[in-house]
Amino acid sequence: MDAILVGAGTIRADNPRLLVNSPERRAARVARGASEYPLKVTVSGSGDLDPVALFWHTGGEKVLYTTDEGAGRARAHGLAADVVPLGPELDWRRLLEHLHAVRGVRRLMVEGGGLVHTQLLTQGLADELQLVLAPLFVGDPDAPRLFGPGSYQGGRLRLLETRAVGDVVLMRYEPTAPGTGGLPSAADHHWLALACDLADRCPPSRTAFSVGAVVVAADGTELARGHSREGGDPVVHAEEAALAKIDPTDPRLVTATVYSSLEPCARRASRPAPCSRLILDAGVRRVVTAWREPDTFVPGADGSGVLADGGATVVVLPEHEGRAQAPNRHLIDR
């Protein structure tokens, strides 16, 4: 991990040090160019934290994210940390963007507490959930819970791994539910990455892009997937192939999301309806894509504009653009 985060309540209740105790692990981190200890991060709206807590005086660098008001209080306490105000309220998206852009954090471990877990999961910002089942009974009715009340994703998480670690079992899960509106969720990145992988399955062509597409229900259920020129059809598009596998009367379509490695087409010569129109006619009103269509075959293509005019929300995640372009490099470079 590049960084580890706990909430202020965890610091007050547990007084953790958050260290890498293994000399071998510390040496391995340094050998690959990382710091000896992960960056330690905490969040407090009030900024009212004990300056003698172990968190501030062990390990490597520390950062506190707080509100504008909390920053003044934290600095008055003399906390041994970089104090970063996020505005009048705590904003998790701003916090994560700052960690990524300013601190170079690519992988963040969040240890809690329950309020922090709840906020990240209900806002669709956690891309992996690691649970450990320990052989202990806790009978205290006032014991803290891992999660609090909130609007969690409907449907099931996807199980990625189970592993025995001594006498406990580690279970890794991945959220599956698409985001809503223009705000991307962690699951949006997973599904779009899958669409980009599907583009690799396309038979190569000198006259058409290689594209992958996935249609996902609001509860995270995959409804269908497809890719360009699937099934030996030389002119079928990815979104068209995926939608053709779904019953057009399926009520889940109206709240589904279409993931396409390339912006759905606005015009085409091979079929009567472009993919942007097929998506709208299916009732889908949310599309996530990695790459806007270049002028290679259709000058001024604007599938996103067609979709927006039809009442759909289009979310572009440019961090996946390179992956979407990879199977089309022979077309882009010519």
Short mmCIF file of C-alpha atoms in Angstrom, two decimals:
data_model
loop_
_atom_site.label_atom_id
_atom_site.label_comp_id
_atom_site.label_asym_id
_atom_site.label_seq_id
_atom_site.Cartn_x
_atom_site.Cartn_y
_atom_site.Cartn_z
CA MET A 1 0.00 0.00 0.00
CA ASP A 2 1.07 3.57 -0.66
CA ALA A 3 -0.98 4.88 2.25
CA ILE A 4 -3.16 3.72 5.14
CA LEU A 5 -6.14 5.69 6.45
CA VAL A 6 -8.06 5.58 9.72
CA GLY A 7 -10.70 7.93 11.04
CA ALA A 8 -10.26 10.23 14.00
CA GLY A 9 -12.50 7.99 16.10
CA THR A 10 -10.09 5.09 15.62
CA ILE A 11 -7.16 7.24 16.79
CA ARG A 12 -9.10 8.29 19.89
CA ALA A 13 -10.35 4.78 20.72
CA ASP A 14 -7.37 2.58 19.78
CA ASN A 15 -4.34 4.92 19.73
CA PRO A 16 -2.82 2.93 16.82
CA ARG A 17 0.74 3.27 15.57
CA LEU A 18 0.04 1.82 12.09
CA LEU A 19 3.53 0.50 11.49
CA VAL A 20 5.04 -2.15 9.21
CA ASN A 21 6.51 -4.35 11.92
CA SER A 22 8.34 -6.79 9.65
CA PRO A 23 11.93 -5.71 8.84
CA GLU A 24 11.75 -7.83 5.68
CA ARG A 25 8.63 -6.03 4.46
CA ARG A 26 10.15 -2.63 5.20
CA ALA A 27 13.30 -3.60 3.30
CA ALA A 28 11.21 -4.82 0.36
CA ARG A 29 9.35 -1.50 0.24
CA VAL A 30 12.60 0.45 0.17
CA ALA A 31 14.06 -1.89 -2.48
CA ARG A 32 11.21 -1.11 -4.88
CA GLY A 33 11.60 2.62 -4.36
CA ALA A 34 8.81 3.16 -1.81
CA SER A 35 9.09 4.70 1.63
CA GLU A 36 9.85 2.43 4.56
CA TYR A 37 6.34 3.00 5.94
CA PRO A 38 3.13 3.87 4.06
CA LEU A 39 1.88 7.43 4.31
CA LYS A 40 -0.43 7.62 7.35
CA VAL A 41 -3.70 9.46 6.76
CA THR A 42 -6.52 10.47 9.05
CA VAL A 43 -9.73 12.46 8.64
CA SER A 44 -11.37 14.74 11.19
CA GLY A 45 -14.00 17.37 10.58
CA SER A 46 -13.27 19.09 13.88
CA GLY A 47 -9.48 18.83 13.81
CA ASP A 48 -9.67 18.19 17.55
CA LEU A 49 -7.10 15.41 18.00
CA ASP A 50 -4.66 14.60 20.77
CA PRO A 51 -1.17 15.76 19.74
CA VAL A 52 0.50 13.10 21.90
CA ALA A 53 -1.29 10.16 20.21
CA LEU A 54 1.10 7.47 18.88
CA PHE A 55 -0.21 8.00 15.34
CA TRP A 56 1.76 11.28 15.05
CA HIS A 57 5.03 10.05 16.57
CA THR A 58 5.73 6.70 14.88
CA GLY A 59 6.37 5.64 11.30
CA GLY A 60 6.86 7.98 8.38
CA GLU A 61 4.90 10.92 6.98
CA LYS A 62 1.40 11.82 8.19
CA VAL A 63 -1.40 13.89 6.71
CA LEU A 64 -4.66 15.11 8.26
CA TYR A 65 -7.63 16.00 6.06
CA THR A 66 -10.10 18.30 7.73
CA THR A 67 -12.42 21.25 7.22
CA ASP A 68 -11.36 24.88 6.99
CA GLU A 69 -12.41 25.38 10.61
CA GLY A 70 -10.80 22.13 11.73
CA ALA A 71 -7.50 23.10 10.13
CA GLY A 72 -7.12 26.08 12.44
CA ARG A 73 -7.82 23.91 15.48
CA ALA A 74 -5.40 21.18 14.33
CA ARG A 75 -2.60 23.67 13.76
CA ALA A 76 -3.23 25.22 17.17
CA HIS A 77 -2.78 21.75 18.69
CA GLY A 78 0.60 21.48 16.95
CA LEU A 79 -0.18 18.13 15.31
CA ALA A 80 2.89 16.56 13.70
CA ALA A 81 1.27 16.23 10.29
CA ASP A 82 0.58 17.97 7.02
CA VAL A 83 -2.84 19.58 7.60
CA VAL A 84 -4.98 19.80 4.44
CA PRO A 85 -8.31 21.70 4.62
CA LEU A 86 -10.98 20.47 2.18
CA GLY A 87 -13.43 23.38 2.53
CA PRO A 88 -16.40 23.98 4.82
CA GLU A 89 -17.28 20.26 4.80
CA LEU A 90 -15.35 17.02 4.41
CA ASP A 91 -15.39 15.90 0.78
CA TRP A 92 -14.22 12.35 0.13
CA ARG A 93 -13.78 12.82 -3.62
CA ARG A 94 -11.58 15.87 -3.08
CA LEU A 95 -9.62 13.98 -0.44
CA LEU A 96 -8.92 11.02 -2.73
CA GLU A 97 -8.08 13.27 -5.68
CA HIS A 98 -5.59 15.18 -3.49
CA LEU A 99 -3.97 11.96 -2.29
CA HIS A 100 -3.62 10.81 -5.89
CA ALA A 101 -2.48 14.04 -7.53
CA VAL A 102 -0.39 15.62 -4.78
CA ARG A 103 0.80 12.69 -2.70
CA GLY A 104 1.15 10.15 -5.52
CA VAL A 105 -1.02 7.55 -3.77
CA ARG A 106 -2.17 4.81 -6.13
CA ARG A 107 -3.30 2.21 -3.60
CA LEU A 108 -4.93 3.26 -0.33
CA MET A 109 -5.84 0.92 2.52
CA VAL A 110 -8.71 2.14 4.70
CA GLU A 111 -8.86 0.48 8.12
CA GLY A 112 -11.93 2.28 9.41
CA GLY A 113 -13.71 2.95 11.58
CA GLY A 114 -17.28 2.13 10.76
CA LEU A 115 -18.32 5.66 9.81
CA VAL A 116 -15.45 5.96 7.31
CA HIS A 117 -16.26 2.54 5.81
CA THR A 118 -19.92 3.48 5.52
CA GLN A 119 -19.21 6.79 3.79
CA LEU A 120 -16.79 5.34 1.25
CA LEU A 121 -19.00 2.39 0.36
CA THR A 122 -22.26 4.30 0.13
CA GLN A 123 -20.58 6.92 -2.09
CA GLY A 124 -19.24 4.22 -4.41
CA LEU A 125 -15.61 5.13 -3.72
CA ALA A 126 -14.25 1.82 -2.43
CA ASP A 127 -13.04 -0.48 -5.20
CA GLU A 128 -12.21 -3.48 -3.04
CA LEU A 129 -13.48 -4.82 0.28
CA GLN A 130 -11.22 -7.12 2.31
CA LEU A 131 -12.92 -8.97 5.17
CA VAL A 132 -11.28 -11.30 7.65
CA LEU A 133 -13.33 -13.88 9.54
CA ALA A 134 -11.70 -14.53 12.91
CA PRO A 135 -12.55 -17.43 15.27
CA LEU A 136 -13.76 -15.14 18.06
CA PHE A 137 -17.22 -14.52 19.52
CA VAL A 138 -18.11 -10.94 20.45
CA GLY A 139 -21.16 -10.83 22.70
CA ASP A 140 -21.08 -7.18 23.69
CA PRO A 141 -24.24 -5.55 22.27
CA ASP A 142 -22.45 -2.19 22.25
CA ALA A 143 -19.47 -3.43 20.27
CA PRO A 144 -18.75 -1.23 17.22
CA ARG A 145 -20.03 -2.40 13.87
CA LEU A 146 -18.00 -2.65 10.70
CA PHE A 147 -20.65 -0.67 8.77
CA GLY A 148 -23.44 1.67 9.77
CA PRO A 149 -26.85 2.38 8.25
CA GLY A 150 -26.72 3.72 4.70
CA SER A 151 -27.69 3.31 1.06
CA TYR A 152 -25.43 0.49 -0.05
CA GLN A 153 -25.46 -1.03 -3.52
CA GLY A 154 -28.27 -3.41 -4.31
CA GLY A 155 -27.35 -6.90 -5.44
CA ARG A 156 -24.30 -8.91 -4.57
CA LEU A 157 -20.62 -8.06 -4.43
CA ARG A 158 -18.25 -10.16 -6.55
CA LEU A 159 -15.98 -12.59 -4.66
CA LEU A 160 -12.41 -12.27 -5.90
CA GLU A 161 -10.45 -14.48 -3.50
CA THR A 162 -10.53 -16.50 -0.31
CA ARG A 163 -7.32 -17.31 1.53
CA ALA A 164 -6.41 -18.84 4.86
CA VAL A 165 -4.01 -16.68 6.90
CA GLY A 166 -3.17 -18.64 10.03
CA ASP A 167 -6.46 -19.32 11.80
CA VAL A 168 -8.42 -16.59 9.98
CA VAL A 169 -9.91 -16.47 6.49
CA LEU A 170 -9.39 -13.48 4.21
CA MET A 171 -12.17 -12.74 1.72
CA ARG A 172 -11.74 -10.13 -1.03
CA TYR A 173 -14.82 -8.64 -2.67
CA GLU A 174 -15.37 -6.15 -5.47
CA PRO A 175 -18.36 -3.76 -5.65
CA THR A 176 -20.35 -4.24 -8.85
CA ALA A 177 -23.05 -1.54 -8.92
CA PRO A 178 -22.66 1.22 -11.53
CA GLY A 179 -22.61 4.83 -10.44
CA THR A 180 -25.55 7.15 -10.92
CA GLY A 181 -25.68 10.21 -13.13
CA GLY A 182 -22.38 11.83 -13.94
CA LEU A 183 -20.52 10.67 -10.84
CA PRO A 184 -18.42 7.57 -11.50
CA SER A 185 -18.27 4.77 -8.95
CA ALA A 186 -15.37 2.42 -8.35
CA ALA A 187 -17.38 -0.30 -10.12
CA ASP A 188 -17.59 1.89 -13.24
CA HIS A 189 -13.84 1.51 -13.60
CA HIS A 190 -14.04 -2.28 -13.25
CA TRP A 191 -16.73 -2.60 -15.91
CA LEU A 192 -15.04 -0.21 -18.33
CA ALA A 193 -11.77 -2.12 -17.94
CA LEU A 194 -13.68 -5.28 -18.90
CA ALA A 195 -15.05 -3.53 -22.00
CA CYS A 196 -11.49 -2.58 -22.95
CA ASP A 197 -10.41 -6.22 -22.49
CA LEU A 198 -13.23 -7.35 -24.77
CA ALA A 199 -11.92 -5.08 -27.51
CA ASP A 200 -8.86 -7.35 -27.70
CA ARG A 201 -11.12 -10.18 -28.89
CA CYS A 202 -12.16 -8.35 -32.06
CA PRO A 203 -10.91 -9.77 -35.36
CA PRO A 204 -8.50 -7.16 -36.71
CA SER A 205 -9.77 -4.72 -39.31
CA ARG A 206 -8.35 -1.92 -41.43
CA THR A 207 -11.77 -0.30 -41.86
CA ALA A 208 -13.37 -0.39 -38.41
CA PHE A 209 -12.45 0.09 -34.76
CA SER A 210 -12.10 -2.76 -32.28
CA VAL A 211 -14.51 -2.06 -29.43
CA GLY A 212 -15.82 -3.93 -26.40
CA ALA A 213 -19.09 -3.28 -24.56
CA VAL A 214 -20.86 -4.48 -21.41
CA VAL A 215 -24.42 -3.78 -20.27
CA VAL A 216 -24.84 -3.79 -16.46
CA ALA A 217 -28.01 -3.48 -14.39
CA ALA A 218 -28.26 -1.00 -11.53
CA ASP A 219 -27.69 -3.76 -8.95
CA GLY A 220 -24.42 -4.80 -10.60
CA THR A 221 -25.78 -7.76 -12.57
CA GLU A 222 -24.12 -8.17 -15.94
CA LEU A 223 -26.87 -8.34 -18.57
CA ALA A 224 -24.73 -8.90 -21.67
CA ARG A 225 -21.39 -8.24 -23.30
CA GLY A 226 -20.21 -7.96 -26.88
CA HIS A 227 -17.39 -6.88 -29.16
CA SER A 228 -16.96 -5.64 -32.69
CA ARG A 229 -17.28 -8.24 -35.47
CA GLU A 230 -18.46 -10.82 -32.94
CA GLY A 231 -19.71 -14.14 -34.27
CA GLY A 232 -18.18 -13.61 -37.69
CA ASP A 233 -20.43 -10.65 -38.52
CA PRO A 234 -18.01 -8.22 -40.23
CA VAL A 235 -20.12 -5.11 -39.52
CA VAL A 236 -21.64 -5.69 -36.08
CA HIS A 237 -20.63 -3.14 -33.43
CA ALA A 238 -19.89 -3.96 -29.80
CA GLU A 239 -22.90 -2.18 -28.25
CA GLU A 240 -25.17 -3.65 -30.93
CA ALA A 241 -23.89 -7.17 -30.24
CA ALA A 242 -24.42 -6.79 -26.49
CA LEU A 243 -27.91 -5.27 -26.69
CA ALA A 244 -29.06 -7.97 -29.12
CA LYS A 245 -28.56 -10.56 -26.36
CA ILE A 246 -31.01 -8.83 -23.98
CA ASP A 247 -34.79 -9.14 -24.05
CA PRO A 248 -35.90 -5.66 -25.18
CA THR A 249 -38.72 -5.81 -22.61
CA ASP A 250 -36.30 -6.38 -19.71
CA PRO A 251 -37.29 -3.70 -17.16
CA ARG A 252 -33.71 -3.42 -15.93
CA LEU A 253 -32.62 -1.67 -19.13
CA VAL A 254 -34.06 1.69 -18.10
CA THR A 255 -31.70 1.90 -15.12
CA ALA A 256 -28.79 0.03 -16.71
CA THR A 257 -25.41 1.40 -17.77
CA VAL A 258 -23.69 0.64 -21.06
CA TYR A 259 -19.88 0.50 -20.89
CA SER A 260 -18.12 0.92 -24.21
CA SER A 261 -14.38 1.20 -24.77
CA LEU A 262 -15.09 3.70 -27.59
CA GLU A 263 -17.80 6.34 -27.67
CA PRO A 264 -20.93 4.80 -29.28
CA CYS A 265 -21.18 5.76 -32.93
CA ALA A 266 -23.38 8.63 -34.09
CA ARG A 267 -23.49 7.64 -37.76
CA ARG A 268 -22.76 4.48 -39.69
CA ALA A 269 -23.17 3.20 -43.25
CA SER A 270 -23.40 -0.53 -42.49
CA ARG A 271 -26.70 -0.54 -40.56
CA PRO A 272 -29.80 1.70 -40.41
CA ALA A 273 -29.28 2.78 -36.77
CA PRO A 274 -26.05 3.88 -35.07
CA CYS A 275 -25.20 2.49 -31.65
CA SER A 276 -26.09 5.73 -29.87
CA ARG A 277 -29.64 5.40 -31.23
CA LEU A 278 -29.80 1.67 -30.37
CA ILE A 279 -28.87 2.51 -26.78
CA LEU A 280 -31.55 5.20 -26.51
CA ASP A 281 -34.17 2.97 -28.14
CA ALA A 282 -33.36 0.25 -25.58
CA GLY A 283 -34.24 2.70 -22.79
CA VAL A 284 -30.71 2.99 -21.40
CA ARG A 285 -29.90 6.46 -20.11
CA ARG A 286 -26.35 6.13 -18.82
CA VAL A 287 -23.20 5.37 -20.82
CA VAL A 288 -19.59 5.15 -19.63
CA THR A 289 -16.79 5.27 -22.17
CA ALA A 290 -13.02 5.60 -22.26
CA TRP A 291 -12.36 7.28 -25.58
CA ARG A 292 -14.15 9.80 -27.77
CA GLU A 293 -14.40 8.66 -31.40
CA PRO A 294 -11.69 10.23 -33.59
CA ASP A 295 -12.30 11.43 -37.16
CA THR A 296 -10.67 8.35 -38.69
CA PHE A 297 -13.82 7.10 -40.43
CA VAL A 298 -16.56 9.60 -39.57
CA PRO A 299 -15.52 13.27 -39.46
CA GLY A 300 -17.14 15.15 -36.60
CA ALA A 301 -18.51 12.03 -34.94
CA ASP A 302 -20.35 12.90 -31.75
CA GLY A 303 -22.14 9.91 -30.30
CA SER A 304 -22.04 11.54 -26.88
CA GLY A 305 -23.99 14.49 -28.28
CA VAL A 306 -26.65 12.19 -29.73
CA LEU A 307 -26.95 10.40 -26.41
CA ALA A 308 -27.14 13.65 -24.44
CA ASP A 309 -29.81 15.01 -26.79
CA GLY A 310 -31.78 11.85 -26.11
CA GLY A 311 -31.63 12.36 -22.35
CA ALA A 312 -28.73 10.06 -21.54
CA THR A 313 -25.79 10.85 -19.26
CA VAL A 314 -22.36 10.15 -20.75
CA VAL A 315 -19.39 9.67 -18.42
CA VAL A 316 -15.89 9.66 -19.93
CA LEU A 317 -13.10 8.04 -17.89
CA PRO A 318 -9.96 9.12 -19.78
CA GLU A 319 -7.63 7.09 -17.57
CA HIS A 320 -8.77 4.04 -19.61
CA GLU A 321 -8.19 5.72 -22.99
CA GLY A 322 -4.79 4.14 -23.62
CA ARG A 323 -6.18 0.68 -22.97
CA ALA A 324 -9.10 1.33 -25.34
CA GLN A 325 -6.77 2.60 -28.05
CA ALA A 326 -4.31 -0.30 -27.83
CA PRO A 327 -6.09 -2.72 -30.24
CA ASN A 328 -6.68 0.21 -32.63
CA ARG A 329 -3.16 1.57 -32.76
CA HIS A 330 -2.78 0.54 -36.42
CA LEU A 331 -5.75 2.80 -37.26
CA ILE A 332 -4.72 5.77 -35.13
CA ASP A 333 -1.12 5.88 -36.36
CA ARG A 334 -1.85 5.59 -40.07
#
